[in-house]
Amino acid sequence: MVSTTRAAGTADRPPITHTYHYYAPPSFSLSLSLLQPPVRWPRSTTTTVAVDRVNQPRGKLRHLNPSQPISTHPNPSRPICAPTFLFLVSPTTYRYIPTEEVPAADLEDIINRSCTAFRDPGVTPVVKTGDCWTMELFHGPTFAFKDVALQFLGNLFEYFIDKKEGDAKRLTIMGATSGDTGSAAIYGLRGKKNVHCFILYPKGRVSLIQEQQMSTVPDSNIHCLRVEGTFDDAQDIVKAAFMDTEFRNKVRLGAVNSINWARVLAQMTYYFYSYYRVTDQAKGVKKVSFSVPTGNFGDILAGFYAKKMGLPVGKLVVGTNENDILHRFFSSGEYAKEQIATSISPSMDICVSSNFERYLFHLFGDDPQKLRALMEAFEGSGDPVTNSVGVGKSRSLKVTPQLLKKAREDFLSERSNTEETLALIKEYNEVHGYLYCPHSAIGKPLPSVTHYHPSYTVP
């Protein structure tokens, strides 16, 4: 069941946010909250902030060799000093967006306009928080880490549409949200010419402030739809719409979820930025590891691609709450769908991570046929299958021991329950004077995660 919704009033308290932590071996660890760390409000208040994750625009995004290092300085492995966020965004996106599609001057303008929406001049500042570093991604208009990508995407959509003629000069955006994607998408697309945005969210499963952020926007091109069910139910509606070729072409459908690769591209930029901010201050550190609160796998996938581009990343740590399908995969090799558990970090209450399929493609040697066979079995649209990469059946797929070992070379994982999350929030607030939200706290690696790699130590 889907219903339109308009909530009355606004809330004084900010919405919840996510945080990503980063660790730098070998002698100590650095934790960076790359997504949405808790906002540090004026000392008179101690609240946290709200938060939550695109399909290729009508132009073409060129995929270059991801193993080719990005050059931002004559010596890209170590600039003279940490570059600014804007300095790094352009060379990163240039690698994927050809100048014949978007001239350099136009791309610079899109990037600059996207960054002006942020309250902090650094866009995504990095701060030291106890035994880790935290990248604050809550300085955008909705306090969500997704503001970084969706401000850029909204301006990119508008740019491509403006170049079209006749009936092609319009776009319908459709997306599902567990909270933060919806509000960030709406604020990135509100008022855009020739764009109508439809956002679906699960009834009773997003924070009040996020629902109000979405449902109180008065712009005529914004439409909120409340769905009876879970985020996955809303996501299934969106996926079905994109699978209907006739409907997709008729309404000129586009996406804001991280199924749109342009969003993943935009998120790659702050991995480079955070690396240079940390290594500029932590002298002698050559590699930085990233621990990311993970639901739909889009943000940490951006970190994976940044590493493939040459960024000196140690490990990528997948942090999950009780909805731990990803942690179970990296622990056992089995990716098994279970019922969603309601948690205190609702933006991560996801039982199937849409972007994980992209990583499996690379894990399977970039073989689309092997991936398709297992995923169709997993989704129940194909027969059970066994091939050289694993076994697939309805609601479950399991990779071979060799591929699980390879996956663990790319990612570590951990699971935090409510008790552990609340304990960490309390500890960091009392000891370090920094307030993590329930999402951000999951990004702070537990001591047990260091057992995977002897060079990681937590002070």
PDB file of N, CA and C in Angstrom, residues 290-294 297 300 316-320 326-327 330 411-415:
ATOM      1  N   PHE A 290      39.281   2.444   6.496  1.00  0.00           N
ATOM      2  CA  PHE A 290      37.998   3.109   6.663  1.00  0.00           C
ATOM      3  C   PHE A 290      36.965   2.144   7.240  1.00  0.00           C
ATOM      4  N   SER A 291      36.343   2.549   8.310  1.00  0.00           N
ATOM      5  CA  SER A 291      35.273   1.757   8.902  1.00  0.00           C
ATOM      6  C   SER A 291      33.965   2.497   8.690  1.00  0.00           C
ATOM      7  N   VAL A 292      33.016   1.860   8.029  1.00  0.00           N
ATOM      8  CA  VAL A 292      31.830   2.553   7.525  1.00  0.00           C
ATOM      9  C   VAL A 292      30.545   1.882   8.000  1.00  0.00           C
ATOM     10  N   PRO A 293      29.637   2.614   8.652  1.00  0.00           N
ATOM     11  CA  PRO A 293      28.322   2.062   8.955  1.00  0.00           C
ATOM     12  C   PRO A 293      27.644   1.734   7.627  1.00  0.00           C
ATOM     13  N   THR A 294      27.215   0.504   7.462  1.00  0.00           N
ATOM     14  CA  THR A 294      26.828   0.050   6.131  1.00  0.00           C
ATOM     15  C   THR A 294      25.444  -0.585   6.107  1.00  0.00           C
ATOM     16  N   PHE A 297      25.396  -0.693   1.096  1.00  0.00           N
ATOM     17  CA  PHE A 297      26.737  -0.977   0.580  1.00  0.00           C
ATOM     18  C   PHE A 297      27.244   0.054  -0.431  1.00  0.00           C
ATOM     19  N   ILE A 300      30.530   2.365   1.162  1.00  0.00           N
ATOM     20  CA  ILE A 300      31.795   1.630   1.301  1.00  0.00           C
ATOM     21  C   ILE A 300      32.249   1.089  -0.050  1.00  0.00           C
ATOM     22  N   LEU A 316      38.909  -1.881   4.459  1.00  0.00           N
ATOM     23  CA  LEU A 316      37.578  -1.298   4.484  1.00  0.00           C
ATOM     24  C   LEU A 316      36.748  -2.151   5.429  1.00  0.00           C
ATOM     25  N   VAL A 317      36.281  -1.543   6.515  1.00  0.00           N
ATOM     26  CA  VAL A 317      35.558  -2.280   7.548  1.00  0.00           C
ATOM     27  C   VAL A 317      34.061  -2.021   7.411  1.00  0.00           C
ATOM     28  N   VAL A 318      33.307  -3.074   7.190  1.00  0.00           N
ATOM     29  CA  VAL A 318      31.854  -2.997   7.052  1.00  0.00           C
ATOM     30  C   VAL A 318      31.227  -3.090   8.432  1.00  0.00           C
ATOM     31  N   GLY A 319      30.592  -2.002   8.879  1.00  0.00           N
ATOM     32  CA  GLY A 319      29.918  -2.009  10.176  1.00  0.00           C
ATOM     33  C   GLY A 319      28.425  -2.207   9.983  1.00  0.00           C
ATOM     34  N   THR A 320      27.839  -3.183  10.688  1.00  0.00           N
ATOM     35  CA  THR A 320      26.400  -3.435  10.573  1.00  0.00           C
ATOM     36  C   THR A 320      25.739  -3.413  11.950  1.00  0.00           C
ATOM     37  N   LEU A 326      25.543  -8.531   5.618  1.00  0.00           N
ATOM     38  CA  LEU A 326      26.903  -8.335   5.107  1.00  0.00           C
ATOM     39  C   LEU A 326      27.944  -8.926   6.049  1.00  0.00           C
ATOM     40  N   HIS A 327      27.768  -8.736   7.336  1.00  0.00           N
ATOM     41  CA  HIS A 327      28.705  -9.317   8.298  1.00  0.00           C
ATOM     42  C   HIS A 327      28.662 -10.842   8.224  1.00  0.00           C
ATOM     43  N   PHE A 330      30.748 -11.911   5.126  1.00  0.00           N
ATOM     44  CA  PHE A 330      32.198 -11.848   5.285  1.00  0.00           C
ATOM     45  C   PHE A 330      32.695 -12.781   6.386  1.00  0.00           C
ATOM     46  N   PHE A 411      37.720  -6.566   2.499  1.00  0.00           N
ATOM     47  CA  PHE A 411      36.862  -6.041   3.554  1.00  0.00           C
ATOM     48  C   PHE A 411      37.007  -6.834   4.847  1.00  0.00           C
ATOM     49  N   LEU A 412      36.904  -6.123   5.963  1.00  0.00           N
ATOM     50  CA  LEU A 412      36.634  -6.714   7.269  1.00  0.00           C
ATOM     51  C   LEU A 412      35.186  -6.384   7.596  1.00  0.00           C
ATOM     52  N   SER A 413      34.643  -7.003   8.631  1.00  0.00           N
ATOM     53  CA  SER A 413      33.263  -6.685   9.001  1.00  0.00           C
ATOM     54  C   SER A 413      33.066  -6.851  10.494  1.00  0.00           C
ATOM     55  N   GLU A 414      32.020  -6.223  10.997  1.00  0.00           N
ATOM     56  CA  GLU A 414      31.661  -6.335  12.403  1.00  0.00           C
ATOM     57  C   GLU A 414      30.171  -6.090  12.556  1.00  0.00           C
ATOM     58  N   ARG A 415      29.636  -6.533  13.667  1.00  0.00           N
ATOM     59  CA  ARG A 415      28.218  -6.363  13.992  1.00  0.00           C
ATOM     60  C   ARG A 415      28.111  -5.745  15.371  1.00  0.00           C
TER      61      ARG A 415
END
